[in-house]
Amino acid sequence: MIASTHKELAQRAMEYALKQGCQAARVTLYANANTAFELRNGEIDRLQQASENGLSIGLYVDGRFGEYSTNRMNARELETFIKQGIEATRYLAEDPARVLPDPSRYYKGGLPDLEQFDQKIDALLPDEKADIARKAAEEAIGKDDRIISVDSSWSDRKYESYRLTSNGFEGSSRQTSFSVYAGVSIRGEGEARPESGWSESSLFFDSLPTKDIGTKALERVLRKLGQRKVKSGKYTMVIDPRVATQVLSPVMSALSGSALQQKNSFLMDRIGQKVASDKLTLIDEPHLIRAVGARYFDAEGIATQRIPVFENGVLRTYYVDTYNAKKMNVEPTISGASLLVLQPGTKNLDELVKSVNKGIFVTGFNGGNSNSSTGDFSYGIEGFLIENGKQTQPVNEMNVTGNFVKLWSQLAEVGNDPRLSSSWRIPTLVFENVDFSGL
Amino acid sequence: MNRRDFIKSGGLAFIGSLAAPAIGSSLLSGCAAPSKQAGVQMALSHFGVSETLLRQVLAAALEKGGDYADLFFEHTFNNSIGLQDGAVNRCGSNIDFGVGVRVLAGDRTGYAYVENITADEMLKAARTAARIAQSNQSHQPVALTEKKLTHNYYSVQTPWENVTVKEKMPYVQRLNDQIFSLDKRVQKVRANLQDRTSHIFFANSEGVMYYDYRPMVVLNASCTMEENGKYENAGAARSYQKGFEFLTDAEVETIAKEAVANTAILFAAIKPKGGEMPVVMGSGGSGILLHEAIGHAFEADFNRKNISIFSDQLNKKICDAHINVIDDATIPFNRGSLNIDDEGIDGQKTYIVKEGVLTSYLHDRISAHHYGIPSTGNGRRESFRNMPIPRMRATYMEAGNIKEADIISSVKQGIFVDNFTNGQVQIGAGDFTFFVKSGYLIENGKLTQPIKDINIIGNGPKALADITMVGDNPKIDDGSWTCGKDGQSCPVTCGMPSALVSKLTVGGES
């Protein structure tokens, strides 16, 4: 991974930048190594392996800022690159908001290991990896006459970064991840060949679930057979935790400093106000051990901390980095979310569905977008009709349309079933009175 | 900074041969038929490799019995400058350098890449990729010969390597100033200019060697306007495979006007009532319908695996006989054009639907071999880090013979759409979507109320069969379309004359 020679290179790059006329600089090094095996019907179809390195440097020159990156890790070339970067940056207009963070806000070290790296990654043999993907496929192969194709895959990755700023921050972090996937295509009605899949991932090899991947993929695709669009109208929307990020992600974008500074956020000037249902409590929990998304510092080196984002529907924070804080003349917070925990409720999916009279259980989104200024959205969906507390007809080729502020005020229930392998831990969500269009 | 210094220090200093001038600026500038021999020779020295070494690496790649191997060398320079809050106050550059080694064994692929181009590293990568094959029969690659590129669809007058930040800045500033001057409601503008220059050098075990110089530029602006306390944001962009000559006052003016118009319309726009209805696709960006509804499902990797909804439809009539759809690599300066694809096949124009019949899938080397036909030259990759797969280029429909006004007046109750942001498709099920940023209601044959922010969903074969009228106004949209597949991004474009789809499901209120 990051060699000590590369760390020295980063330090030298920093020194060189300062010597050449930068008042401040930030250097980031990264290294990444990954392998992947993709199988088709249990046979290896693709194998990929690679490792890579890169360096990026942010140059603060005479009140101006430019950012440069390269994968050419050679001292002499870097010097030329930096020199040219400084020259180019000098042409720009001044931007007084471009400064490094106040060093008192940097992470200073000393906290326990967040356990993000599994040494085992280097000990796994290619055959072991391919076998896991093969077994996932074998759970589905031959289990149904309608199967056309079973894809499965293994991938693993290790990632390391090293950050350095000229006003005293130095930090590194490294992570591993392992994942396994299976997807099944079957003969549907007419020419259609519905497909579905299942995947699991983990920071640690020993905690990666490797059973029932192919079985679940097959179950999921078989359940899709007979999909229809149903009548347009208002339904209760129940969202599968696997795809629930779709309705949270635009909200998180609306909280970002750059959106607010550009007056391009549907949550401008709403801190301290109730903007969502009582059921929405969302906490940024960056310090959970062995958890995806956990970190002690952000890309600027700022120490992370537990932050309530929404408490019972009341908006508590924006995500404002150093630059946008200066621009807007507000206190900076942190540049982005780390590990979001949406406070779970007590019911599981079946219990939630039981109380729904007329609804749609959304298991997949298909395209669509939202308006960042107004919060209006419209997405394609597939899933299941819910009638009198039961999932009935599989549905597809429908759209769900609305406004995020209104939608989150209609959050009626939160399930108890977040996926812990995600850095956004969102359980099943139930929203009332949502517009679906179909027939 | 002195321009020439920049070429010398910024162009080739990084990669060995200081004696050579910047590749591209001296070879390909402005000439339609570049000197190919010089191209390959210079590329060899640029990447610091010899033909002997290439043959050694290709031989190592085939030592486990692979049928075919190729090496894809890339050196890419990306530059960007950005404007925010009234001034060009940010810039950046990225250099990416490396070689990918690919081995094919039947339909199977082994792939590895390295960033450090040395004999040891390349041989190691070749032996990793070689493991996809497991036979004892290895064969030697043939002698390497330069492939003559027959056309240059993106000849450059002023290469980006020769242009300083200072020279680019006034255009971006002007874009900002024009947007502000066009409408008093404008509150914020962001504008960016990105240029990219890729040096591609390729060699394969069949003895084919080529060098291609690929320029790219994107200029975009987004603006936020305020009216009575309400905010709206939209933008506009243009992208071509051109050099600095792309930047003109006319281009800036076009983008400024479009960004303002695209934003201004949103204040008056409503969400329509949702449901199934006729949709008139305006000319240009409506090509997104072709890209999503049929383009992806025609990509031959999905078809050779029998997992596309069109897998059994080759040579069958799938839509009205007036419809011709093309995927084209040969439009001069188009964002999706290719002199040669990323596995050594000439750029070409491919009819995928002719007179209503599905005439060809979009092939890469693997699928062409599978079907026993020549490749259509659609094997593309995001970079040396990725294996090539079938991808679209510029996908468009040829002109019909109906006036747009007659198409609109044929619709009693429906919508007209002409501004899009994104789309998606499920290859096997055929369900596709595209997001409409703005358009109009059609009531009794007339455009009335503006509409905005709605998704449209349909099913590929059904939607295609439901195209009942095709306009006489074909248009390619030169926005910055980028297509994603298998985790790889590729620049593409799309186009269409105005057309009527008799039934699609439109998002909206109930």
JSON list of C-alpha atoms in Angstrom, two decimals, chain B residues 89-197:
[
{"chain": "B", "resi": 89, "resn": "ASN", "atom": "CA", "xyz": [-11.39, 31.55, -8.84]},
{"chain": "B", "resi": 90, "resn": "ARG", "atom": "CA", "xyz": [-10.61, 27.84, -9.03]},
{"chain": "B", "resi": 91, "resn": "CYS", "atom": "CA", "xyz": [-8.62, 25.60, -11.31]},
{"chain": "B", "resi": 92, "resn": "GLY", "atom": "CA", "xyz": [-7.18, 22.14, -11.37]},
{"chain": "B", "resi": 93, "resn": "SER", "atom": "CA", "xyz": [-5.38, 19.52, -13.40]},
{"chain": "B", "resi": 94, "resn": "ASN", "atom": "CA", "xyz": [-5.07, 15.79, -13.33]},
{"chain": "B", "resi": 95, "resn": "ILE", "atom": "CA", "xyz": [-2.57, 13.51, -15.00]},
{"chain": "B", "resi": 96, "resn": "ASP", "atom": "CA", "xyz": [-3.39, 9.87, -15.54]},
{"chain": "B", "resi": 97, "resn": "PHE", "atom": "CA", "xyz": [-0.92, 7.44, -16.98]},
{"chain": "B", "resi": 98, "resn": "GLY", "atom": "CA", "xyz": [-0.83, 3.68, -17.37]},
{"chain": "B", "resi": 99, "resn": "VAL", "atom": "CA", "xyz": [-1.35, 0.56, -19.44]},
{"chain": "B", "resi": 100, "resn": "GLY", "atom": "CA", "xyz": [-4.04, -2.11, -19.31]},
{"chain": "B", "resi": 101, "resn": "VAL", "atom": "CA", "xyz": [-3.36, -5.70, -20.33]},
{"chain": "B", "resi": 102, "resn": "ARG", "atom": "CA", "xyz": [-6.28, -7.78, -21.53]},
{"chain": "B", "resi": 103, "resn": "VAL", "atom": "CA", "xyz": [-6.42, -11.47, -22.37]},
{"chain": "B", "resi": 104, "resn": "LEU", "atom": "CA", "xyz": [-9.38, -13.18, -24.01]},
{"chain": "B", "resi": 105, "resn": "ALA", "atom": "CA", "xyz": [-10.08, -16.90, -23.84]},
{"chain": "B", "resi": 106, "resn": "GLY", "atom": "CA", "xyz": [-13.30, -17.51, -25.76]},
{"chain": "B", "resi": 107, "resn": "ASP", "atom": "CA", "xyz": [-15.87, -15.16, -24.18]},
{"chain": "B", "resi": 108, "resn": "ARG", "atom": "CA", "xyz": [-13.82, -14.82, -21.00]},
{"chain": "B", "resi": 109, "resn": "THR", "atom": "CA", "xyz": [-11.60, -11.89, -20.04]},
{"chain": "B", "resi": 110, "resn": "GLY", "atom": "CA", "xyz": [-8.56, -11.46, -17.82]},
{"chain": "B", "resi": 111, "resn": "TYR", "atom": "CA", "xyz": [-7.55, -7.88, -17.04]},
{"chain": "B", "resi": 112, "resn": "ALA", "atom": "CA", "xyz": [-4.81, -6.12, -15.13]},
{"chain": "B", "resi": 113, "resn": "TYR", "atom": "CA", "xyz": [-3.26, -2.69, -15.33]},
{"chain": "B", "resi": 114, "resn": "VAL", "atom": "CA", "xyz": [-0.20, -0.86, -14.11]},
{"chain": "B", "resi": 115, "resn": "GLU", "atom": "CA", "xyz": [0.61, 2.81, -13.65]},
{"chain": "B", "resi": 116, "resn": "ASN", "atom": "CA", "xyz": [4.32, 2.34, -13.67]},
{"chain": "B", "resi": 117, "resn": "ILE", "atom": "CA", "xyz": [5.27, 1.30, -17.20]},
{"chain": "B", "resi": 118, "resn": "THR", "atom": "CA", "xyz": [8.33, -0.88, -16.77]},
{"chain": "B", "resi": 119, "resn": "ALA", "atom": "CA", "xyz": [9.07, -4.26, -18.35]},
{"chain": "B", "resi": 120, "resn": "ASP", "atom": "CA", "xyz": [8.76, -6.04, -14.98]},
{"chain": "B", "resi": 121, "resn": "GLU", "atom": "CA", "xyz": [5.44, -4.44, -14.07]},
{"chain": "B", "resi": 122, "resn": "MET", "atom": "CA", "xyz": [3.94, -5.07, -17.50]},
{"chain": "B", "resi": 123, "resn": "LEU", "atom": "CA", "xyz": [5.04, -8.70, -17.54]},
{"chain": "B", "resi": 124, "resn": "LYS", "atom": "CA", "xyz": [3.57, -9.21, -14.08]},
{"chain": "B", "resi": 125, "resn": "ALA", "atom": "CA", "xyz": [0.25, -7.69, -15.20]},
{"chain": "B", "resi": 126, "resn": "ALA", "atom": "CA", "xyz": [0.29, -9.82, -18.35]},
{"chain": "B", "resi": 127, "resn": "ARG", "atom": "CA", "xyz": [0.78, -13.00, -16.30]},
{"chain": "B", "resi": 128, "resn": "THR", "atom": "CA", "xyz": [-2.08, -12.02, -13.98]},
{"chain": "B", "resi": 129, "resn": "ALA", "atom": "CA", "xyz": [-4.44, -11.45, -16.92]},
{"chain": "B", "resi": 130, "resn": "ALA", "atom": "CA", "xyz": [-3.17, -14.63, -18.60]},
{"chain": "B", "resi": 131, "resn": "ARG", "atom": "CA", "xyz": [-4.69, -16.75, -15.82]},
{"chain": "B", "resi": 132, "resn": "ILE", "atom": "CA", "xyz": [-8.15, -16.43, -17.40]},
{"chain": "B", "resi": 133, "resn": "ALA", "atom": "CA", "xyz": [-7.03, -19.13, -19.83]},
{"chain": "B", "resi": 134, "resn": "GLN", "atom": "CA", "xyz": [-6.02, -22.60, -18.71]},
{"chain": "B", "resi": 135, "resn": "SER", "atom": "CA", "xyz": [-4.68, -24.57, -21.60]},
{"chain": "B", "resi": 136, "resn": "ASN", "atom": "CA", "xyz": [-1.23, -25.75, -22.55]},
{"chain": "B", "resi": 137, "resn": "GLN", "atom": "CA", "xyz": [-1.43, -24.42, -26.06]},
{"chain": "B", "resi": 138, "resn": "SER", "atom": "CA", "xyz": [0.18, -21.05, -26.15]},
{"chain": "B", "resi": 139, "resn": "HIS", "atom": "CA", "xyz": [0.71, -19.21, -29.39]},
{"chain": "B", "resi": 140, "resn": "GLN", "atom": "CA", "xyz": [3.04, -16.41, -30.31]},
{"chain": "B", "resi": 141, "resn": "PRO", "atom": "CA", "xyz": [1.78, -12.98, -31.22]},
{"chain": "B", "resi": 142, "resn": "VAL", "atom": "CA", "xyz": [2.49, -11.88, -34.78]},
{"chain": "B", "resi": 143, "resn": "ALA", "atom": "CA", "xyz": [4.79, -9.02, -35.75]},
{"chain": "B", "resi": 144, "resn": "LEU", "atom": "CA", "xyz": [3.39, -5.57, -35.01]},
{"chain": "B", "resi": 145, "resn": "THR", "atom": "CA", "xyz": [2.32, -3.34, -37.88]},
{"chain": "B", "resi": 146, "resn": "GLU", "atom": "CA", "xyz": [0.85, 0.10, -37.75]},
{"chain": "B", "resi": 147, "resn": "LYS", "atom": "CA", "xyz": [-2.86, 0.31, -38.51]},
{"chain": "B", "resi": 148, "resn": "LYS", "atom": "CA", "xyz": [-3.61, 3.21, -40.81]},
{"chain": "B", "resi": 149, "resn": "LEU", "atom": "CA", "xyz": [-6.38, 5.36, -39.39]},
{"chain": "B", "resi": 150, "resn": "THR", "atom": "CA", "xyz": [-8.59, 6.18, -42.35]},
{"chain": "B", "resi": 151, "resn": "HIS", "atom": "CA", "xyz": [-10.18, 9.32, -40.89]},
{"chain": "B", "resi": 152, "resn": "ASN", "atom": "CA", "xyz": [-9.65, 11.90, -38.24]},
{"chain": "B", "resi": 153, "resn": "TYR", "atom": "CA", "xyz": [-13.03, 12.95, -36.87]},
{"chain": "B", "resi": 154, "resn": "TYR", "atom": "CA", "xyz": [-11.49, 15.30, -34.31]},
{"chain": "B", "resi": 155, "resn": "SER", "atom": "CA", "xyz": [-8.60, 17.14, -35.87]},
{"chain": "B", "resi": 156, "resn": "VAL", "atom": "CA", "xyz": [-7.45, 19.94, -33.61]},
{"chain": "B", "resi": 157, "resn": "GLN", "atom": "CA", "xyz": [-6.27, 23.42, -34.54]},
{"chain": "B", "resi": 158, "resn": "THR", "atom": "CA", "xyz": [-4.99, 24.56, -31.14]},
{"chain": "B", "resi": 159, "resn": "PRO", "atom": "CA", "xyz": [-4.26, 21.70, -28.74]},
{"chain": "B", "resi": 160, "resn": "TRP", "atom": "CA", "xyz": [-5.19, 22.29, -25.11]},
{"chain": "B", "resi": 161, "resn": "GLU", "atom": "CA", "xyz": [-1.58, 21.61, -24.11]},
{"chain": "B", "resi": 162, "resn": "ASN", "atom": "CA", "xyz": [-0.73, 24.95, -25.70]},
{"chain": "B", "resi": 163, "resn": "VAL", "atom": "CA", "xyz": [-3.35, 26.99, -23.86]},
{"chain": "B", "resi": 164, "resn": "THR", "atom": "CA", "xyz": [-2.83, 28.67, -20.50]},
{"chain": "B", "resi": 165, "resn": "VAL", "atom": "CA", "xyz": [-5.39, 29.27, -17.78]},
{"chain": "B", "resi": 166, "resn": "LYS", "atom": "CA", "xyz": [-5.12, 32.96, -18.54]},
{"chain": "B", "resi": 167, "resn": "GLU", "atom": "CA", "xyz": [-6.27, 32.43, -22.12]},
{"chain": "B", "resi": 168, "resn": "LYS", "atom": "CA", "xyz": [-9.26, 30.33, -21.09]},
{"chain": "B", "resi": 169, "resn": "MET", "atom": "CA", "xyz": [-10.52, 32.58, -18.30]},
{"chain": "B", "resi": 170, "resn": "PRO", "atom": "CA", "xyz": [-12.18, 35.39, -20.32]},
{"chain": "B", "resi": 171, "resn": "TYR", "atom": "CA", "xyz": [-14.66, 32.99, -21.95]},
{"chain": "B", "resi": 172, "resn": "VAL", "atom": "CA", "xyz": [-15.84, 31.61, -18.64]},
{"chain": "B", "resi": 173, "resn": "GLN", "atom": "CA", "xyz": [-16.08, 35.12, -17.22]},
{"chain": "B", "resi": 174, "resn": "ARG", "atom": "CA", "xyz": [-18.09, 36.25, -20.23]},
{"chain": "B", "resi": 175, "resn": "LEU", "atom": "CA", "xyz": [-20.45, 33.32, -19.79]},
{"chain": "B", "resi": 176, "resn": "ASN", "atom": "CA", "xyz": [-21.14, 34.49, -16.24]},
{"chain": "B", "resi": 177, "resn": "ASP", "atom": "CA", "xyz": [-21.56, 38.13, -17.22]},
{"chain": "B", "resi": 178, "resn": "GLN", "atom": "CA", "xyz": [-23.93, 37.32, -20.07]},
{"chain": "B", "resi": 179, "resn": "ILE", "atom": "CA", "xyz": [-26.14, 35.17, -17.86]},
{"chain": "B", "resi": 180, "resn": "PHE", "atom": "CA", "xyz": [-26.42, 37.99, -15.33]},
{"chain": "B", "resi": 181, "resn": "SER", "atom": "CA", "xyz": [-27.15, 40.51, -18.06]},
{"chain": "B", "resi": 182, "resn": "LEU", "atom": "CA", "xyz": [-29.91, 38.39, -19.60]},
{"chain": "B", "resi": 183, "resn": "ASP", "atom": "CA", "xyz": [-32.25, 38.24, -16.60]},
{"chain": "B", "resi": 184, "resn": "LYS", "atom": "CA", "xyz": [-32.57, 40.33, -13.45]},
{"chain": "B", "resi": 185, "resn": "ARG", "atom": "CA", "xyz": [-33.73, 37.31, -11.47]},
{"chain": "B", "resi": 186, "resn": "VAL", "atom": "CA", "xyz": [-30.32, 35.64, -11.67]},
{"chain": "B", "resi": 187, "resn": "GLN", "atom": "CA", "xyz": [-28.79, 35.28, -8.18]},
{"chain": "B", "resi": 188, "resn": "LYS", "atom": "CA", "xyz": [-25.91, 32.87, -8.65]},
{"chain": "B", "resi": 189, "resn": "VAL", "atom": "CA", "xyz": [-23.92, 31.45, -11.54]},
{"chain": "B", "resi": 190, "resn": "ARG", "atom": "CA", "xyz": [-21.46, 28.61, -11.64]},
{"chain": "B", "resi": 191, "resn": "ALA", "atom": "CA", "xyz": [-19.51, 27.98, -14.83]},
{"chain": "B", "resi": 192, "resn": "ASN", "atom": "CA", "xyz": [-16.83, 25.46, -15.67]},
{"chain": "B", "resi": 193, "resn": "LEU", "atom": "CA", "xyz": [-14.52, 24.73, -18.55]},
{"chain": "B", "resi": 194, "resn": "GLN", "atom": "CA", "xyz": [-12.98, 21.27, -18.69]},
{"chain": "B", "resi": 195, "resn": "ASP", "atom": "CA", "xyz": [-10.55, 20.16, -21.34]},
{"chain": "B", "resi": 196, "resn": "ARG", "atom": "CA", "xyz": [-9.01, 16.78, -21.76]},
{"chain": "B", "resi": 197, "resn": "THR", "atom": "CA", "xyz": [-6.31, 15.42, -24.01]}
]
